CSV table of C-alpha atoms in Angstrom, one decimal:
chain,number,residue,atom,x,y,z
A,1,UNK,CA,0.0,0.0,0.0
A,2,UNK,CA,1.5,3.3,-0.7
A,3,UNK,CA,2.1,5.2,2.6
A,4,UNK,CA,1.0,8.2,1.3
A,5,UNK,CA,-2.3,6.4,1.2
A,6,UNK,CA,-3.4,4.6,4.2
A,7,UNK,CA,-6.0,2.7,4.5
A,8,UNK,CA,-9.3,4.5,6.2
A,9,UNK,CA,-12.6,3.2,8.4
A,10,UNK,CA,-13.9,0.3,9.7
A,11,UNK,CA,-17.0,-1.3,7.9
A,12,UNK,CA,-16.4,-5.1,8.3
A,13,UNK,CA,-15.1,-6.3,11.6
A,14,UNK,CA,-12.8,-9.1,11.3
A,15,UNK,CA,-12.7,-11.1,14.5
A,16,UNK,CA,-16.2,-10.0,15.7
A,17,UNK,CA,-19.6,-9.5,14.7
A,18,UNK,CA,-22.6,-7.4,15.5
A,19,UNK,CA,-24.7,-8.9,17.9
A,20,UNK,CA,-28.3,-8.5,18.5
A,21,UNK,CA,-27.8,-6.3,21.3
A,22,UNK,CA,-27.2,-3.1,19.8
A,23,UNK,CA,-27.3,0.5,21.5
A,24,UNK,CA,-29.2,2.7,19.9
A,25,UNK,CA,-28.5,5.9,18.4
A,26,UNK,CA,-28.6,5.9,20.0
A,27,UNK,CA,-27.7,4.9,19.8
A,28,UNK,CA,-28.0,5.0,19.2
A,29,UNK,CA,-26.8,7.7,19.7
A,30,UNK,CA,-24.5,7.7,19.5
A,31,UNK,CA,-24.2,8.6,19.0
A,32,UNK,CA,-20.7,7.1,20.8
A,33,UNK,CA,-19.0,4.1,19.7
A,34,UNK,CA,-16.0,2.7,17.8
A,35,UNK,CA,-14.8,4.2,15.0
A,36,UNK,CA,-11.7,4.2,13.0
A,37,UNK,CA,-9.1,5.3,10.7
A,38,UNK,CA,-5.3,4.7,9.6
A,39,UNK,CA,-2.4,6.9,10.7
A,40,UNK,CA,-2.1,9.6,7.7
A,41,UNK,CA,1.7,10.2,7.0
A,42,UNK,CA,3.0,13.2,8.2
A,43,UNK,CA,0.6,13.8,11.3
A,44,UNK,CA,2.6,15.1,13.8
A,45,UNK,CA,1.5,12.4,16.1
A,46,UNK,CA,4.0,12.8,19.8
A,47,UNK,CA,2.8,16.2,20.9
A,48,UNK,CA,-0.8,15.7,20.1
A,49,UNK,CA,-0.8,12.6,21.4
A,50,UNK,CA,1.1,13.5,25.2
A,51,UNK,CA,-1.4,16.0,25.7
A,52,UNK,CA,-4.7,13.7,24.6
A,53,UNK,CA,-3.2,11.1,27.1
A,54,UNK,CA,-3.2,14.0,29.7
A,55,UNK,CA,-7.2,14.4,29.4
A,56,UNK,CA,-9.4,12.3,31.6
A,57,UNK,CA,-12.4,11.8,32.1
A,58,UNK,CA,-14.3,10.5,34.9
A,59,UNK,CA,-16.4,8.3,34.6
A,60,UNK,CA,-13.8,6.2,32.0
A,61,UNK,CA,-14.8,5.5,28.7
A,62,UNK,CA,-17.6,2.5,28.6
A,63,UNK,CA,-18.0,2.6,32.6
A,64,UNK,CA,-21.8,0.9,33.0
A,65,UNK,CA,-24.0,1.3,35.7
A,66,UNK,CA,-22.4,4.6,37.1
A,67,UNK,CA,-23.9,5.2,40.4
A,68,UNK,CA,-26.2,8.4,40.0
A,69,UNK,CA,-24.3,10.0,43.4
A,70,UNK,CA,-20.9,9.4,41.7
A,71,UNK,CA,-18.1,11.8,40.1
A,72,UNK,CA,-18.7,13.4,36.7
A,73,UNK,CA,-15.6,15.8,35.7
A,74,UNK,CA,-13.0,16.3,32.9
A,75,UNK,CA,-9.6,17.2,33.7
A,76,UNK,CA,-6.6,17.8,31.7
A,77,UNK,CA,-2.8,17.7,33.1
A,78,UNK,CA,-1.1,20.3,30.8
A,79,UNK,CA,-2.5,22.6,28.8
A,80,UNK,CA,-6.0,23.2,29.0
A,81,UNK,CA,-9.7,22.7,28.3
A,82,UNK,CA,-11.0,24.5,24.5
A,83,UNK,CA,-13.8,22.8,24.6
A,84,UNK,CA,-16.4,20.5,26.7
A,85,UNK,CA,-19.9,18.5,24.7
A,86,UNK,CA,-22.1,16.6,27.2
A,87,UNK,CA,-25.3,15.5,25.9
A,88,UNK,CA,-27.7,13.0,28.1
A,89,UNK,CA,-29.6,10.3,26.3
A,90,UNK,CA,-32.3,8.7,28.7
A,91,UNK,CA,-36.4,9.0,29.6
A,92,UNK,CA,-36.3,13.1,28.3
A,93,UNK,CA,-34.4,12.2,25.1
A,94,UNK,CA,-31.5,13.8,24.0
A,95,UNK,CA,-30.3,16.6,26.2
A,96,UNK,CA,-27.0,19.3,26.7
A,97,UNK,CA,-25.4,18.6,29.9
A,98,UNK,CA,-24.4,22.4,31.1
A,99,UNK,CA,-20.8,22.7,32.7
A,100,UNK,CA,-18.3,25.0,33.4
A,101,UNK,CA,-14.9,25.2,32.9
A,102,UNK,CA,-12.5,26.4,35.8
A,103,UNK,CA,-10.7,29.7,35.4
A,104,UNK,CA,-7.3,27.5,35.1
A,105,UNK,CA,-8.6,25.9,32.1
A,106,UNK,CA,-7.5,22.9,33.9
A,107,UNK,CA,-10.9,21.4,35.4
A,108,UNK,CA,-14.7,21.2,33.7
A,109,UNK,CA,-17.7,19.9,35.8
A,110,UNK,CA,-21.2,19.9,35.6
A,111,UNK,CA,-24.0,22.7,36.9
A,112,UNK,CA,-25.2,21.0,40.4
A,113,UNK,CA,-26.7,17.8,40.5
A,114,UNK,CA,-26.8,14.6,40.5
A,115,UNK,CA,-26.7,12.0,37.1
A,116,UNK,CA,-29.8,11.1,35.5
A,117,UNK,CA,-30.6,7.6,36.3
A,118,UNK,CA,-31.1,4.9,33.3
A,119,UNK,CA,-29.0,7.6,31.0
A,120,UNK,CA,-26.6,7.6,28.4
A,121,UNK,CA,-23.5,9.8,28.6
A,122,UNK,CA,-21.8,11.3,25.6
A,123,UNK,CA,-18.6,13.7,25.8
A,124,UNK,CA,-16.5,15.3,23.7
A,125,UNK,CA,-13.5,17.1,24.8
A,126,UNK,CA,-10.9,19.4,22.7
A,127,UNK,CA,-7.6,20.7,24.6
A,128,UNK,CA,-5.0,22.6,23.6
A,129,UNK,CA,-1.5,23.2,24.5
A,130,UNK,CA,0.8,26.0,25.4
A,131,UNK,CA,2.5,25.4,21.6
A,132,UNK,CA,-0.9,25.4,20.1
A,133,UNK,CA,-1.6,21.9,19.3
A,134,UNK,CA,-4.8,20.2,19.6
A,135,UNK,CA,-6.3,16.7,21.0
A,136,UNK,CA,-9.8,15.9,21.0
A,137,UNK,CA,-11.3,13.0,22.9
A,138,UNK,CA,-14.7,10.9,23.0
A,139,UNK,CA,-16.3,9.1,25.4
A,140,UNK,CA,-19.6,7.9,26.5
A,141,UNK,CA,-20.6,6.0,30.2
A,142,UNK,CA,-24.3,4.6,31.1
A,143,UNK,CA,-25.5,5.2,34.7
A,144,UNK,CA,-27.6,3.0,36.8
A,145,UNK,CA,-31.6,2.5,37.1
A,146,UNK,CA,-32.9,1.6,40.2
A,147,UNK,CA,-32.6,-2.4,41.1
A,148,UNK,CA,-35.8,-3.9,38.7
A,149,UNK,CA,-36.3,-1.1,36.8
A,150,UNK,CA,-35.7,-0.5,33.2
A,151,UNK,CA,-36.2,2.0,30.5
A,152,UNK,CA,-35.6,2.4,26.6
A,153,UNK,CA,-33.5,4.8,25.2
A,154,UNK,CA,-33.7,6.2,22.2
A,155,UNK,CA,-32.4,8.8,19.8
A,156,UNK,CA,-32.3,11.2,18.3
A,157,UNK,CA,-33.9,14.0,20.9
A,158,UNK,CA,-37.5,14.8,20.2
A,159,UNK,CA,-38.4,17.5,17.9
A,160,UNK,CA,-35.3,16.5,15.4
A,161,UNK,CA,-35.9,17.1,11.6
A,162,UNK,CA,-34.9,13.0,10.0
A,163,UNK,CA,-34.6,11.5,7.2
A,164,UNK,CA,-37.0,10.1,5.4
A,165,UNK,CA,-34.6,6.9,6.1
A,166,UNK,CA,-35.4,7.0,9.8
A,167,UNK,CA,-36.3,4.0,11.8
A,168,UNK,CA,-37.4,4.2,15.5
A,169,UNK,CA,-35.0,2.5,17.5
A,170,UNK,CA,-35.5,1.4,21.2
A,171,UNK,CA,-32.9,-0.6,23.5
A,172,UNK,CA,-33.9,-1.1,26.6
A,173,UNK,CA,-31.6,-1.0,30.1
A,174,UNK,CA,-32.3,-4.6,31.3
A,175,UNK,CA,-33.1,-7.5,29.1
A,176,UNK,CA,-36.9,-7.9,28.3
A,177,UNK,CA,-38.5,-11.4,29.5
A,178,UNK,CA,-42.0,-10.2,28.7
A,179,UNK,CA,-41.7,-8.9,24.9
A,180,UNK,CA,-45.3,-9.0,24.9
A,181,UNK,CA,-46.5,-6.5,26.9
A,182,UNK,CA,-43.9,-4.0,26.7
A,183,UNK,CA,-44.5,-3.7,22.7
A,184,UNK,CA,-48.3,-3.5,23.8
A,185,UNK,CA,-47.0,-0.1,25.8
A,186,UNK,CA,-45.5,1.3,22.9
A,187,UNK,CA,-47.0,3.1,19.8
A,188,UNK,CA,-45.5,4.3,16.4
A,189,UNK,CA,-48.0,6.6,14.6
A,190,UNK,CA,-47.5,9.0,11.7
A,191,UNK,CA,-49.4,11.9,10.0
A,192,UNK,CA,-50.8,11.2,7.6
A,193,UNK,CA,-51.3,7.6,8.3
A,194,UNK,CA,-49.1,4.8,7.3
A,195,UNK,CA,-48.8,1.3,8.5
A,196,UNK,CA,-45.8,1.0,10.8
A,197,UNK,CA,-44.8,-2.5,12.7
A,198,UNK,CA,-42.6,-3.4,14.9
A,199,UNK,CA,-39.3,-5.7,15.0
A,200,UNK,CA,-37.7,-7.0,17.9
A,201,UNK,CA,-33.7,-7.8,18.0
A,202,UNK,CA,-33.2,-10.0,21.0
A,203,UNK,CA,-34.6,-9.2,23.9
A,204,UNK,CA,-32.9,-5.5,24.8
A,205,UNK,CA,-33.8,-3.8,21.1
A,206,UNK,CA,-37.3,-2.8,20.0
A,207,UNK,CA,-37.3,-1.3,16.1
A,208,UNK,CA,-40.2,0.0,14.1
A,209,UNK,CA,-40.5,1.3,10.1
A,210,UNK,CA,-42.9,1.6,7.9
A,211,UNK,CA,-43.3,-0.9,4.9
A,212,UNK,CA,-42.0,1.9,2.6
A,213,UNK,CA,-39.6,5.1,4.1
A,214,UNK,CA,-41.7,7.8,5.3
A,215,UNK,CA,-43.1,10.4,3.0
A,216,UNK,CA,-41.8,13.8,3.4
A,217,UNK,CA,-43.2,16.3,5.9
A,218,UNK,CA,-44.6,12.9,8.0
A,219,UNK,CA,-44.9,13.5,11.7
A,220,UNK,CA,-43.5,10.6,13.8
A,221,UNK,CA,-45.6,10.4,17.0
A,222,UNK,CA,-43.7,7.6,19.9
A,223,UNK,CA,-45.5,6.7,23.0
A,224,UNK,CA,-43.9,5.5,25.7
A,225,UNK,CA,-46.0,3.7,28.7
A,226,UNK,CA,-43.8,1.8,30.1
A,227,UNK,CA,-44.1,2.9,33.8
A,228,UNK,CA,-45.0,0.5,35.8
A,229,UNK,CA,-45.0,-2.6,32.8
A,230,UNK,CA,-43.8,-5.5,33.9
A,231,UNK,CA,-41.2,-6.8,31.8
A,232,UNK,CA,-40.7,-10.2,33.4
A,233,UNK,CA,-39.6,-11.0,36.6
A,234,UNK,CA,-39.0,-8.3,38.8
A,235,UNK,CA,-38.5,-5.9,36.2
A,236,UNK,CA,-40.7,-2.9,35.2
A,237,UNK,CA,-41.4,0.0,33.7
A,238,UNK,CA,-40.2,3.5,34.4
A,239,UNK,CA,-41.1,5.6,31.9
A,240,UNK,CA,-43.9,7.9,30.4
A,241,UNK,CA,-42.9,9.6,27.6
A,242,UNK,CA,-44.1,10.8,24.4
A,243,UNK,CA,-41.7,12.0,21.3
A,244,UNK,CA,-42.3,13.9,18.2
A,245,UNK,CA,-40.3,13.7,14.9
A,246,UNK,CA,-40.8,15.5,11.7
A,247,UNK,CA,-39.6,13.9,8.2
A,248,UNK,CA,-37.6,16.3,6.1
A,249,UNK,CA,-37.1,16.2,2.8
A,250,UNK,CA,-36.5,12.9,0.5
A,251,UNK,CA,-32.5,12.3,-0.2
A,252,UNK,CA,-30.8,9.5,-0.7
A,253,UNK,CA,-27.1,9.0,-1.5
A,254,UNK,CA,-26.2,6.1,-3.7
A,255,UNK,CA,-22.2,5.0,-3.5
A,256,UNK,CA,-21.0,2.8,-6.0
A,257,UNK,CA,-17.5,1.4,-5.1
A,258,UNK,CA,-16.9,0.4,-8.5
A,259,UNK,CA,-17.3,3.5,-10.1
A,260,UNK,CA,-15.5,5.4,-7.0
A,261,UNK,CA,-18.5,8.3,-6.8
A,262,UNK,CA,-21.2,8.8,-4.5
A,263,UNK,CA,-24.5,10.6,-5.7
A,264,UNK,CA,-26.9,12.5,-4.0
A,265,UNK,CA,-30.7,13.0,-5.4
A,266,UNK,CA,-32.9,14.7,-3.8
A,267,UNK,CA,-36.4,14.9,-4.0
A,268,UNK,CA,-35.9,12.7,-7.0
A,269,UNK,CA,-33.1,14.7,-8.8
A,270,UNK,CA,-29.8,14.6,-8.8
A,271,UNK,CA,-27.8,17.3,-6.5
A,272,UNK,CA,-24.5,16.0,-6.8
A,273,UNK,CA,-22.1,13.5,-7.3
A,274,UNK,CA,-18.6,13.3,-5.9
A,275,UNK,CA,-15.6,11.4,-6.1
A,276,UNK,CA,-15.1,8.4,-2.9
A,277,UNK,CA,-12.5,6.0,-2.1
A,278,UNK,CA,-14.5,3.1,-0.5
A,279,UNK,CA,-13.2,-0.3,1.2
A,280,UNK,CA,-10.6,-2.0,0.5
A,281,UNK,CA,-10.6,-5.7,-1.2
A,282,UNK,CA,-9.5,-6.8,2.0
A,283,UNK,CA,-12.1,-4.8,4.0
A,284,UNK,CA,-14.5,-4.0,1.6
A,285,UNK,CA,-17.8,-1.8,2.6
A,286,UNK,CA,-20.6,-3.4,3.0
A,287,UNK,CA,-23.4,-3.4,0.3
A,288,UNK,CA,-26.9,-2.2,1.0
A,289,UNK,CA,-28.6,0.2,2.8
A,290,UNK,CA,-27.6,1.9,5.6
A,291,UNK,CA,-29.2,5.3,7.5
A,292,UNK,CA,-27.2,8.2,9.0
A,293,UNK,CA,-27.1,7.4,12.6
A,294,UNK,CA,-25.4,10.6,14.1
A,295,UNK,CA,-23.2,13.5,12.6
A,296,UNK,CA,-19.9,14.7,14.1
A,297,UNK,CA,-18.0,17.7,12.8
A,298,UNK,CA,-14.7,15.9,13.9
A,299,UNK,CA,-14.2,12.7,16.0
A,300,UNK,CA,-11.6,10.2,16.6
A,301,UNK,CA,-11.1,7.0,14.7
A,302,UNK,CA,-9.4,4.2,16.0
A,303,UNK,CA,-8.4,0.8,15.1
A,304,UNK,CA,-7.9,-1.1,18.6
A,305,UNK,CA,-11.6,-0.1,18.7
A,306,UNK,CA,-12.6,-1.8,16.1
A,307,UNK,CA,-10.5,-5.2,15.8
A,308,UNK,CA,-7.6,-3.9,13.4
A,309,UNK,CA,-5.2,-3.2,16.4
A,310,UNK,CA,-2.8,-0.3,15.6
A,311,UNK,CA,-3.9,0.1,12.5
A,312,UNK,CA,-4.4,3.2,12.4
A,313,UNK,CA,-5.5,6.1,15.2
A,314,UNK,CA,-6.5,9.3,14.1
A,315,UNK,CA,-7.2,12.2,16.1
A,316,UNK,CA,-9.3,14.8,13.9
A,317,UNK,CA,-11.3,13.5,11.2
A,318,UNK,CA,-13.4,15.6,9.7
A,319,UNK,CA,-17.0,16.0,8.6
A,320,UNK,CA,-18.1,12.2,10.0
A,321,UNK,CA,-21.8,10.6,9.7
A,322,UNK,CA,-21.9,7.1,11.0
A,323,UNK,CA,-23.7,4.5,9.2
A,324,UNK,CA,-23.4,1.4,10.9
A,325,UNK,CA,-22.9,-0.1,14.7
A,326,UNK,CA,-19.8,-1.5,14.0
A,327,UNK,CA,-18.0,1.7,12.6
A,328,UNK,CA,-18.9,2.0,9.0
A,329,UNK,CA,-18.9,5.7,8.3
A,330,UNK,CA,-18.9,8.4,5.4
A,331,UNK,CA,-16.2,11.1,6.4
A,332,UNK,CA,-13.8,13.4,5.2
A,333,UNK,CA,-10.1,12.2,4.1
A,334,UNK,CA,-7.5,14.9,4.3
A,335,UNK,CA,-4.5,12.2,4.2
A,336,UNK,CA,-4.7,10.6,1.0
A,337,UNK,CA,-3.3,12.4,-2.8
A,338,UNK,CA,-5.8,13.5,-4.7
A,339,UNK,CA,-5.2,11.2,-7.4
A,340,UNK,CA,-7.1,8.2,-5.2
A,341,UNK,CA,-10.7,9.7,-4.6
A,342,UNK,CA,-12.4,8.5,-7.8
A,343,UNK,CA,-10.0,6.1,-9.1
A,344,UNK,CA,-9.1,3.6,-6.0
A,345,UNK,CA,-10.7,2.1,-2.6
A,346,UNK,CA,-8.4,2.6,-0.1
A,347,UNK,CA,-10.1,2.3,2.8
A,348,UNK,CA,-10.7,-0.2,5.4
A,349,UNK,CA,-14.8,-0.3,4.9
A,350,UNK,CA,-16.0,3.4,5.2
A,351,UNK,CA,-16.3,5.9,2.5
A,352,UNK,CA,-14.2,8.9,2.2
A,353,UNK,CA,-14.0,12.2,0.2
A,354,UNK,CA,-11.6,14.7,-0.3
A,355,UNK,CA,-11.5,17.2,2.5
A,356,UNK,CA,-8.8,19.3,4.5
A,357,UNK,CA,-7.4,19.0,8.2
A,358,UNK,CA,-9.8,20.7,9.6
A,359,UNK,CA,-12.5,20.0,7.6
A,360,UNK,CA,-13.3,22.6,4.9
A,361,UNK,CA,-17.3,24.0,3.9
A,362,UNK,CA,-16.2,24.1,1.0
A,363,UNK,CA,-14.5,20.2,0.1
A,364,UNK,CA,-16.6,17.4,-0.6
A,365,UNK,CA,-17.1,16.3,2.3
A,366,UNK,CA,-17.8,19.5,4.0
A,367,UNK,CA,-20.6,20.1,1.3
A,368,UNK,CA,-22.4,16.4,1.6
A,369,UNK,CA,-22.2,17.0,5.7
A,370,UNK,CA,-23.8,20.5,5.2
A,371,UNK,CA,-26.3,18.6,2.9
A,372,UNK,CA,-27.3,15.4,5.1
A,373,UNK,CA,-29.2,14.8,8.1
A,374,UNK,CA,-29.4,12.1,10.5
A,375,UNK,CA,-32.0,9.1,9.2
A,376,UNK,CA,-30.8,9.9,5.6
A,377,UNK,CA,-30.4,7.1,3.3
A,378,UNK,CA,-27.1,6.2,2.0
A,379,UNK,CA,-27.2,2.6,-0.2
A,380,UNK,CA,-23.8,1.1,-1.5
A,381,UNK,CA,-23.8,-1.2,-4.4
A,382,UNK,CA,-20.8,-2.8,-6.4
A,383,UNK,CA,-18.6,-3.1,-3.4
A,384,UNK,CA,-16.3,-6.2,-4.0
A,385,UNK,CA,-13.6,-8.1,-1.9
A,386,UNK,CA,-11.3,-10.6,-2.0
A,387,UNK,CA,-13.9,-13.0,-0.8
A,388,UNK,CA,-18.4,-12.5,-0.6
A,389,UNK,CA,-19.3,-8.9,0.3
A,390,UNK,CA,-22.0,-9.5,2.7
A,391,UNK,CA,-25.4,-7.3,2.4
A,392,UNK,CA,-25.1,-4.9,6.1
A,393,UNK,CA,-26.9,-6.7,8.8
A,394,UNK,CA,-30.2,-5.4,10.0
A,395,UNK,CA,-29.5,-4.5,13.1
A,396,UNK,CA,-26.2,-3.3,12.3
A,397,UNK,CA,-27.1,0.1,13.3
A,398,UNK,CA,-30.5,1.0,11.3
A,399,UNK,CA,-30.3,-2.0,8.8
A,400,UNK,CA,-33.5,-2.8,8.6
A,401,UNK,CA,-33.9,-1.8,5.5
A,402,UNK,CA,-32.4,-4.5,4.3
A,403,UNK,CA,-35.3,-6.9,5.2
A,404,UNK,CA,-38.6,-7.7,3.3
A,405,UNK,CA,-41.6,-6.5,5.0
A,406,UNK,CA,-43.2,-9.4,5.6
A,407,UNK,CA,-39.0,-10.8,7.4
A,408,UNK,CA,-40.0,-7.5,9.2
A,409,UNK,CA,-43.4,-7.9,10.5
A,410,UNK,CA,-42.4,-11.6,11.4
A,411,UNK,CA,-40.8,-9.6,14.2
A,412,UNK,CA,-43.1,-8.8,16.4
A,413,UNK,CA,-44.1,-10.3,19.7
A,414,UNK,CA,-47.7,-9.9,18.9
A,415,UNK,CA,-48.3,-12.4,15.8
């Protein structure tokens, strides 16, 4: 591989794969998971990296079941604090967590209070040091629910603008004996009407789509009754919540790995079309469709998250929108020549366009980001390997897609 060149993203784990117990964007959202990249020659890797080691947060990154009493802060060692991102992802939706930093720059903590209960914790952190350079980090913790209680989470907040891609996604704190009566608590409805049915995933993940994606200018309407359900065994219900969504305007974009170009139609007509470099043949994309889980401006990609080791670790990369659970994104790529977007697939399963350190409004992939939301479509065909190129699972982030509707219905607890 040339080293001017490296490989990019994560879109077919090799030693693992997705199981049916999925967060959601949640999860799912989130937002809020593993992502990677390769090491782009020339990053000046040792100083960046010192002072990214010198941020910590607390709790640690993928601590479960974080008492509600306990410590929430974010330090840094040298340097200090640019930037601090908390969002909360639990019975209210998705919510900004409001801090302060200290007049040191050294400390950040949140306004008075104690952690949400049965809640989802994202953060995002960018320092700087005295010579100027920059770290970002990302992390995301889960706090407790009381002892038999449980509650689903789900994402994005209420009131968002989606895609007309968008499938409601529910996983739920504690596993679900009962499956039965805690999809009888919950309602999808839409305006104007449409069929919409359920799918369960295990017994932690509750999805629901329509037969067809939704019609533009649709409003989503989610009830959640769950207080005092019982979902088996001493387990119930804690929740009462209802959440609005409104469906945006109709885009899809179409990659074809073959051709090395990504199109974007809107509405039905085409709005553009860039050049991509997609998956590798040893870590080819995966095919089908997939739906824009969450959209970062810059985030962190790296390989010992994702079962390619030190692959690659990447501090800043631009303009990401996550497709899939197991770190399949579209992003920009300010590493590679010019000469490979449109002509090779470099990557190791995600898609990347031409962009600069920083990310840039005006690159490729700083004009797709300003043109997608989250529960947009994005469908990859032609991707090819040195072995099968699987279709994307369905509940490898929103997936579902991929499945008849009558595979779909077939999921439901109420037959």
């Amino acid at each position: 591989m040339d080293p001017a060149e490296p490989a990019l993203g994560r879109g077919r784990p090799r030693a693992r794969r997705l199981g049916t117990r999925v967060a959601v964007l949640a999860a799912l959202a989130s937002l809020l998971l593993p992502a990677g990249c390769s090491s782009p020659e020339g990053f000046d890797g040792d100083k960046p990296r010192s002072l990214k080691e010198a941020i910590r947060i607390v709790p640690h990154d993928g601590a479960r079941s974080v008492r509600t009493g306990g410590r929430f802060e974010v330090q840094v060692r040298t340097g200090h604090l640019e930037r601090v991102e908390v969002e909360r992802t639990g019975d209210a939706g998705r919510q900004r967590v409001i801090g302060r930093i200290s007049p040191d720059g050294r400390v950040w903590r949140p306004a008075p209070g104690e952690l949400a209960p049965g809640a989802r914790y994202t953060v995002d952190v960018v320092a700087r040091d005295d010579a100027g350079h920059r770290a970002v980090r990302h992390a995301t913790f889960t706090t407790s629910v009381p002892p038999g209680a449980f509650v689903g989470v789900f994402h994005p907040e209420d009131r968002t603008t989606v895609g007309t891609g968008m499938i409601v996604s529910l996983e739920f704190s504690r596993p679900i004996a009962d499956r039965a009566a805690v999809q009888r608590a919950i309602s999808v409805t839409a305006s104007p009407a449409v069929e919409v049915a359920p799918h369960w995933f295990g017994n932690r993940r509750l999805d629901f789509r329509p037969r067809k994606r939704w019609r533009s200018g649709t409003d989503i309407t989610v009830r959640l009754r769950l207080r005092g359900i019982r979902g088996g065994p001493h387990t119930y219900g804690m929740q009462s919540k209802t959440v609005h969504y409104h469906v945006g305007r109709d885009q899809t974009a179409t990659v074809d790995a073959a051709r090395h170009t990504l199109t974007v139609r809107r509405n039905g007509r085409v709005l553009a079309t860039y050049p991509v470099t997609a998956g590798n043949a040893e870590n080819p994309t995966y095919n089908g469709t997939m739906v824009i889980l969450e959209r970062r401006s810059v985030t962190r990609m790296n390989g010992h998250t994702v079962g390619f080791g030190g692959a690659y670790d990447i501090k800043d990369v631009p303009h990401a929108m996550r497709l899939t659970r197991s770190g399949t994104f579209v992003h920009g790529n300010y590493w590679a020549g010019a000469r490979v977007f449109g002509a090779r697939n470099t990557s190791h399963g995600c898609v990347g366009l031409r962009d600069t350190r920083g990310g840039g409004r005006g690159t490729p992939a700083g004009r797709l980001f300003g043109q997608s939301i989250v529960g947009d479509i994005v469908q990859v065909r032609h991707s090819r390997g040195l072995g099968p190129v699987g279709t994307v699972a369905p509940d490898n982030g929103l997936g579902g897609w991929n499945m008849t509707w009558q595979q779909w219905k077939r999921g439901s607890a109420l037959r």
